[in-house]
PDB file of C-alpha atoms in Angstrom:
ATOM      1  CA  MET A   1     -26.435  33.686  52.174  1.00 56.00           C
ATOM      2  CA  PRO A   2     -23.426  32.495  50.310  1.00 61.00           C
ATOM      3  CA  GLU A   3     -23.924  32.072  46.379  1.00 64.00           C
ATOM      4  CA  THR A   4     -23.967  28.624  45.075  1.00 61.00           C
ATOM      5  CA  VAL A   5     -21.527  28.034  42.324  1.00 58.00           C
ATOM      6  CA  LEU A   6     -22.577  24.953  39.958  1.00 60.00           C
ATOM      7  CA  VAL A   7     -19.452  23.113  38.608  1.00 58.00           C
ATOM      8  CA  PRO A   8     -20.335  21.305  35.396  1.00 62.00           C
ATOM      9  CA  ALA A   9     -19.574  17.483  35.615  1.00 61.00           C
ATOM     10  CA  PRO A  10     -16.397  16.459  33.867  1.00 66.00           C
ATOM     11  CA  VAL A  11     -17.031  15.589  30.263  1.00 61.00           C
ATOM     12  CA  PRO A  12     -15.870  11.840  29.745  1.00 62.00           C
ATOM     13  CA  VAL A  13     -12.894  11.553  27.820  1.00 61.00           C
ATOM     14  CA  GLN A  14     -13.704   9.229  24.462  1.00 64.00           C
ATOM     15  CA  GLY A  15     -11.436   6.396  24.833  1.00 62.00           C
ATOM     16  CA  GLU A  16      -9.861   4.474  21.937  1.00 62.00           C
ATOM     17  CA  ALA A  17     -11.426   1.103  20.986  1.00 61.00           C
ATOM     18  CA  THR A  18      -9.030  -1.718  20.103  1.00 71.00           C
ATOM     19  CA  VAL A  19     -10.440  -3.912  17.259  1.00 73.00           C
ATOM     20  CA  PRO A  20      -8.540  -6.887  16.140  1.00 79.00           C
ATOM     21  CA  LEU A  21      -7.093  -6.324  12.487  1.00 78.00           C
ATOM     22  CA  ALA A  22      -8.556  -9.647  11.386  1.00 80.00           C
ATOM     23  CA  SER A  23     -12.076  -8.151  11.729  1.00 82.00           C
ATOM     24  CA  PHE A  24     -11.200  -6.078   8.626  1.00 83.00           C
ATOM     25  CA  ILE A  25     -10.604  -9.221   6.526  1.00 87.00           C
ATOM     26  CA  ARG A  26     -13.685 -10.880   4.705  1.00 85.00           C
ATOM     27  CA  PRO A  27     -13.842 -14.303   5.689  1.00 87.00           C
ATOM     28  CA  PHE A  28     -13.380 -16.006   2.238  1.00 87.00           C
ATOM     29  CA  GLN A  29     -10.410 -13.860   1.733  1.00 89.00           C
ATOM     30  CA  ARG A  30      -8.396 -14.728   4.998  1.00 89.00           C
ATOM     31  CA  HIS A  31      -5.775 -16.814   3.014  1.00 88.00           C
ATOM     32  CA  TYR A  32      -4.692 -13.451   1.254  1.00 90.00           C
ATOM     33  CA  PHE A  33      -3.097 -12.514   4.735  1.00 90.00           C
ATOM     34  CA  SER A  34      -1.525 -15.759   6.049  1.00 89.00           C
ATOM     35  CA  GLY A  35       1.747 -15.093   4.867  1.00 88.00           C
ATOM     36  CA  ARG A  36       1.990 -18.457   3.339  1.00 87.00           C
ATOM     37  CA  PRO A  37       2.154 -19.731  -0.324  1.00 83.00           C
ATOM     38  CA  GLU A  38      -0.968 -21.939   0.283  1.00 71.00           C
ATOM     39  CA  ARG A  39      -2.327 -20.892  -3.093  1.00 65.00           C
ATOM     40  CA  PRO A  40       0.919 -20.421  -5.086  1.00 59.00           C
ATOM     41  CA  ASN A  41      -0.752 -20.755  -8.712  1.00 73.00           C
ATOM     42  CA  TYR A  42      -3.004 -17.547  -8.039  1.00 82.00           C
ATOM     43  CA  ARG A  43      -3.312 -15.279 -11.287  1.00 91.00           C
ATOM     44  CA  ALA A  44      -4.815 -12.106  -9.213  1.00 93.00           C
ATOM     45  CA  ARG A  45      -5.753 -11.039  -6.232  1.00 93.00           C
ATOM     46  CA  SER A  46      -7.321  -7.803  -5.139  1.00 95.00           C
ATOM     47  CA  TYR A  47      -8.512  -6.356  -2.015  1.00 96.00           C
ATOM     48  CA  ASP A  48     -10.357  -2.991  -1.046  1.00 96.00           C
ATOM     49  CA  PHE A  49      -8.615  -1.349   2.030  1.00 96.00           C
ATOM     50  CA  ALA A  50     -10.027   1.626   4.120  1.00 94.00           C
ATOM     51  CA  GLY A  51      -7.860   4.499   3.811  1.00 95.00           C
ATOM     52  CA  VAL A  52      -6.691   4.294   7.444  1.00 93.00           C
ATOM     53  CA  PRO A  53      -3.097   4.395   8.525  1.00 94.00           C
ATOM     54  CA  ALA A  54      -3.762   1.702  11.299  1.00 92.00           C
ATOM     55  CA  LEU A  55      -4.473  -0.913   8.671  1.00 93.00           C
ATOM     56  CA  MET A  56      -0.939  -0.789   7.168  1.00 95.00           C
ATOM     57  CA  PRO A  57      -0.198  -3.873   8.926  1.00 94.00           C
ATOM     58  CA  LEU A  58      -2.738  -5.703   6.772  1.00 95.00           C
ATOM     59  CA  VAL A  59      -1.525  -4.148   3.755  1.00 96.00           C
ATOM     60  CA  ARG A  60       2.046  -5.467   4.450  1.00 97.00           C
ATOM     61  CA  ALA A  61       0.607  -8.951   5.216  1.00 95.00           C
ATOM     62  CA  PHE A  62      -1.564  -9.074   1.946  1.00 96.00           C
ATOM     63  CA  LEU A  63       1.623  -7.731  -0.053  1.00 97.00           C
ATOM     64  CA  ASP A  64       4.057 -10.414   1.978  1.00 96.00           C
ATOM     65  CA  THR A  65       1.405 -13.062   1.294  1.00 95.00           C
ATOM     66  CA  CYS A  66       1.441 -12.303  -2.626  1.00 95.00           C
ATOM     67  CA  ALA A  67       4.953 -12.773  -2.738  1.00 95.00           C
ATOM     68  CA  ALA A  68       5.067 -15.753  -0.302  1.00 93.00           C
ATOM     69  CA  ASP A  69       6.732 -18.429  -2.668  1.00 91.00           C
ATOM     70  CA  ARG A  70       9.565 -16.079  -3.402  1.00 93.00           C
ATOM     71  CA  THR A  71      13.024 -15.264  -1.789  1.00 93.00           C
ATOM     72  CA  ALA A  72      12.958 -13.344   1.441  1.00 93.00           C
ATOM     73  CA  ASP A  73      14.641 -10.336  -0.765  1.00 92.00           C
ATOM     74  CA  TYR A  74      12.125 -10.254  -2.948  1.00 94.00           C
ATOM     75  CA  ARG A  75       9.004 -10.606  -0.597  1.00 95.00           C
ATOM     76  CA  TYR A  76      10.774  -7.788   1.422  1.00 95.00           C
ATOM     77  CA  LEU A  77      11.296  -5.460  -1.517  1.00 96.00           C
ATOM     78  CA  PHE A  78       7.834  -6.036  -3.019  1.00 97.00           C
ATOM     79  CA  THR A  79       6.091  -5.621   0.259  1.00 97.00           C
ATOM     80  CA  LEU A  80       8.046  -2.311   1.008  1.00 96.00           C
ATOM     81  CA  LEU A  81       7.335  -0.747  -2.378  1.00 96.00           C
ATOM     82  CA  GLY A  82       3.722  -1.836  -2.394  1.00 97.00           C
ATOM     83  CA  SER A  83       3.312  -0.197   1.079  1.00 97.00           C
ATOM     84  CA  GLU A  84       4.592   2.905  -0.422  1.00 95.00           C
ATOM     85  CA  LEU A  85       1.834   3.038  -2.776  1.00 96.00           C
ATOM     86  CA  ALA A  86      -0.743   2.454  -0.456  1.00 97.00           C
ATOM     87  CA  ASN A  87       0.727   5.039   1.967  1.00 94.00           C
ATOM     88  CA  ASN A  88       0.899   7.356  -0.821  1.00 92.00           C
ATOM     89  CA  ALA A  89      -2.756   6.516  -1.607  1.00 94.00           C
ATOM     90  CA  ILE A  90      -3.816   7.376   2.194  1.00 95.00           C
ATOM     91  CA  ARG A  91      -1.868  10.705   2.390  1.00 91.00           C
ATOM     92  CA  HIS A  92      -2.186  12.054  -1.197  1.00 89.00           C
ATOM     93  CA  SER A  93      -5.763  11.380  -2.142  1.00 90.00           C
ATOM     94  CA  LEU A  94      -9.299  11.238  -0.899  1.00 92.00           C
ATOM     95  CA  SER A  95      -8.692   7.592  -0.072  1.00 93.00           C
ATOM     96  CA  GLY A  96      -7.214   8.802   3.371  1.00 92.00           C
ATOM     97  CA  ARG A  97     -10.316  10.983   4.160  1.00 93.00           C
ATOM     98  CA  PRO A  98     -13.122   9.510   6.572  1.00 93.00           C
ATOM     99  CA  GLY A  99     -15.032   6.741   4.590  1.00 93.00           C
ATOM    100  CA  GLY A 100     -12.186   6.672   1.752  1.00 94.00           C
ATOM    101  CA  THR A 101     -10.858   3.338   0.506  1.00 95.00           C
ATOM    102  CA  TYR A 102      -8.274   2.393  -2.129  1.00 97.00           C
ATOM    103  CA  THR A 103      -7.657  -1.170  -4.109  1.00 97.00           C
ATOM    104  CA  LEU A 104      -4.669  -3.021  -4.267  1.00 98.00           C
ATOM    105  CA  ARG A 105      -4.686  -5.461  -7.319  1.00 98.00           C
ATOM    106  CA  VAL A 106      -1.812  -8.168  -8.001  1.00 97.00           C
ATOM    107  CA  ARG A 107      -1.473 -10.216 -11.174  1.00 96.00           C
ATOM    108  CA  ARG A 108       1.021 -12.722 -11.304  1.00 93.00           C
ATOM    109  CA  ASN A 109       2.795 -14.192 -14.364  1.00 92.00           C
ATOM    110  CA  LYS A 110       5.781 -16.313 -15.245  1.00 92.00           C
ATOM    111  CA  GLU A 111       8.310 -13.565 -14.737  1.00 94.00           C
ATOM    112  CA  GLY A 112       7.221 -11.524 -11.799  1.00 95.00           C
ATOM    113  CA  LEU A 113       4.405  -9.763  -9.863  1.00 96.00           C
ATOM    114  CA  ARG A 114       2.457  -6.635 -11.160  1.00 98.00           C
ATOM    115  CA  LEU A 115       0.990  -4.346  -8.299  1.00 98.00           C
ATOM    116  CA  THR A 116      -1.721  -1.765  -9.191  1.00 98.00           C
ATOM    117  CA  CYS A 117      -3.000   0.495  -6.532  1.00 97.00           C
ATOM    118  CA  CYS A 118      -6.419   2.519  -7.483  1.00 96.00           C
ATOM    119  CA  ASP A 119      -7.272   5.536  -5.114  1.00 94.00           C
ATOM    120  CA  ARG A 120      -9.856   8.325  -5.223  1.00 91.00           C
ATOM    121  CA  GLY A 121      -7.731  10.939  -6.308  1.00 87.00           C
ATOM    122  CA  GLY A 122      -9.238  14.475  -5.870  1.00 79.00           C
ATOM    123  CA  LEU A 123      -6.527  16.360  -4.170  1.00 72.00           C
ATOM    124  CA  ARG A 124      -5.089  17.467  -7.219  1.00 73.00           C
ATOM    125  CA  THR A 125      -6.932  19.534  -9.819  1.00 76.00           C
ATOM    126  CA  ARG A 126      -5.243  18.926 -12.987  1.00 83.00           C
ATOM    127  CA  ASP A 127      -4.289  15.539 -14.834  1.00 80.00           C
ATOM    128  CA  ALA A 128      -0.534  15.019 -14.357  1.00 76.00           C
ATOM    129  CA  ARG A 129       1.725  12.029 -14.508  1.00 76.00           C
ATOM    130  CA  LEU A 130       3.635  11.472 -11.135  1.00 75.00           C
ATOM    131  CA  SER A 131       7.622  11.783 -10.933  1.00 69.00           C
ATOM    132  CA  PRO A 132       9.854  10.974  -8.067  1.00 69.00           C
ATOM    133  CA  ALA A 133      11.476  13.862  -6.303  1.00 66.00           C
ATOM    134  CA  SER A 134      14.953  14.587  -7.645  1.00 68.00           C
ATOM    135  CA  ASN A 135      16.221  14.562  -4.451  1.00 62.00           C
ATOM    136  CA  GLY A 136      14.038  11.748  -3.104  1.00 53.00           C
ATOM    137  CA  LEU A 137      16.925   8.776  -2.140  1.00 62.00           C
ATOM    138  CA  ASP A 138      18.815  11.656  -0.296  1.00 64.00           C
ATOM    139  CA  PRO A 139      18.384  10.291   3.625  1.00 71.00           C
ATOM    140  CA  GLY A 140      18.014  14.170   4.628  1.00 72.00           C
ATOM    141  CA  VAL A 141      15.012  15.182   2.950  1.00 68.00           C
ATOM    142  CA  GLU A 142      11.772  15.403   4.728  1.00 69.00           C
ATOM    143  CA  SER A 143       9.454  13.729   2.222  1.00 68.00           C
ATOM    144  CA  GLY A 144       9.356  12.307  -1.304  1.00 70.00           C
ATOM    145  CA  ARG A 145      11.478   9.380  -0.607  1.00 77.00           C
ATOM    146  CA  GLY A 146       8.747   6.747  -1.357  1.00 79.00           C
ATOM    147  CA  LEU A 147       8.050   7.326  -5.079  1.00 86.00           C
ATOM    148  CA  ALA A 148      11.767   7.814  -5.691  1.00 85.00           C
ATOM    149  CA  MET A 149      12.127   4.473  -3.935  1.00 87.00           C
ATOM    150  CA  VAL A 150       9.861   2.788  -6.333  1.00 90.00           C
ATOM    151  CA  ASP A 151      11.513   4.402  -9.080  1.00 90.00           C
ATOM    152  CA  ALA A 152      15.004   3.123  -8.067  1.00 88.00           C
ATOM    153  CA  CYS A 153      13.873  -0.473  -7.060  1.00 90.00           C
ATOM    154  CA  ALA A 154      10.902  -1.557  -9.320  1.00 93.00           C
ATOM    155  CA  THR A 155      11.672  -2.943 -12.487  1.00 94.00           C
ATOM    156  CA  ASP A 156       9.301  -0.760 -13.960  1.00 94.00           C
ATOM    157  CA  TRP A 157       6.414   1.524 -12.696  1.00 94.00           C
ATOM    158  CA  GLY A 158       3.879   4.212 -13.992  1.00 93.00           C
ATOM    159  CA  ASP A 159       0.575   5.886 -13.502  1.00 92.00           C
ATOM    160  CA  ASN A 160      -2.569   6.613 -15.309  1.00 92.00           C
ATOM    161  CA  GLY A 161      -1.883  10.580 -14.926  1.00 86.00           C
ATOM    162  CA  ASN A 162      -5.642  11.033 -13.874  1.00 88.00           C
ATOM    163  CA  ALA A 163      -6.393  13.169 -10.866  1.00 84.00           C
ATOM    164  CA  GLU A 164      -9.936  12.023 -10.372  1.00 87.00           C
ATOM    165  CA  TYR A 165      -9.303   8.531  -9.827  1.00 89.00           C
ATOM    166  CA  ARG A 166      -5.370   7.904  -9.681  1.00 90.00           C
ATOM    167  CA  THR A 167      -3.996   4.198 -10.736  1.00 94.00           C
ATOM    168  CA  VAL A 168      -0.268   3.713  -9.794  1.00 95.00           C
ATOM    169  CA  TRP A 169       1.421   0.432 -10.799  1.00 96.00           C
ATOM    170  CA  LEU A 170       4.568  -1.348 -10.374  1.00 97.00           C
ATOM    171  CA  TYR A 171       6.169  -4.417 -11.756  1.00 97.00           C
ATOM    172  CA  LEU A 172       8.710  -6.612  -9.779  1.00 96.00           C
ATOM    173  CA  ALA A 173      10.654  -9.265 -11.912  1.00 95.00           C
ATOM    174  CA  TYR A 174      11.245 -12.295  -9.906  1.00 94.00           C
ATOM    175  CA  ASP A 175      15.046 -12.103 -10.595  1.00 90.00           C
ATOM    176  CA  LEU A 176      15.053  -8.429  -9.606  1.00 86.00           C
ATOM    177  CA  THR A 177      16.529  -7.476 -13.098  1.00 77.00           C
ATOM    178  CA  ARG A 178      16.562  -3.905 -13.858  1.00 76.00           C
ATOM    179  CA  SER A 179      15.712  -3.260 -10.173  1.00 76.00           C
ATOM    180  CA  GLY A 180      18.293  -1.081  -8.288  1.00 73.00           C
ATOM    181  CA  TRP A 181      17.827  -3.376  -5.208  1.00 70.00           C
ATOM    182  CA  SER A 182      20.918  -5.155  -5.575  1.00 65.00           C
ATOM    183  CA  THR A 183      23.087  -1.849  -6.365  1.00 57.00           C
ATOM    184  CA  VAL A 184      21.789   0.049  -3.582  1.00 52.00           C
ATOM    185  CA  ALA A 185      24.439   0.809  -0.934  1.00 46.00           C
ATOM    186  CA  LEU A 186      23.240   0.526   2.608  1.00 47.00           C
ATOM    187  CA  ASP A 187      25.411   2.494   5.139  1.00 44.00           C
TER     188      ASP A 187
END
């Protein structure tokens, strides 16, 4: 009698679920992501984001909306620099691990916007201030461009130097003074 060979049933492949990004927004804060200056007189906005790269479009919508009553250049630059801080929180801290979060806070004054990114730190063992890579603006480098770009284009920036709970901030003046934005040569 021939031997019967049992072939295991194929294991179903886990599919990806597509969830609308709007489902991550709290209903009472939907105006934070509208892209319109519907509440131009806000003084401060804050939002906690899951440390997931797929949510970066929401981060950009939040930042763009915070600067919605400004020029197109200002909106672009504020969103670009803020996205770099958020991306660094995801890539270089525990905020990017499962269940991790980081907070973006925007404070507005008469001269400009101050963005603060608070992450969960934890990937470094010693407290130390951040510094941009010396060759960070070189187009040929593999990494280190983000902080160099923040250093070159923000009016001012800094961090708390805390390895456990890092806080990085940038300030961008509305008239882009002390920003390298207008002097950067684009090839």
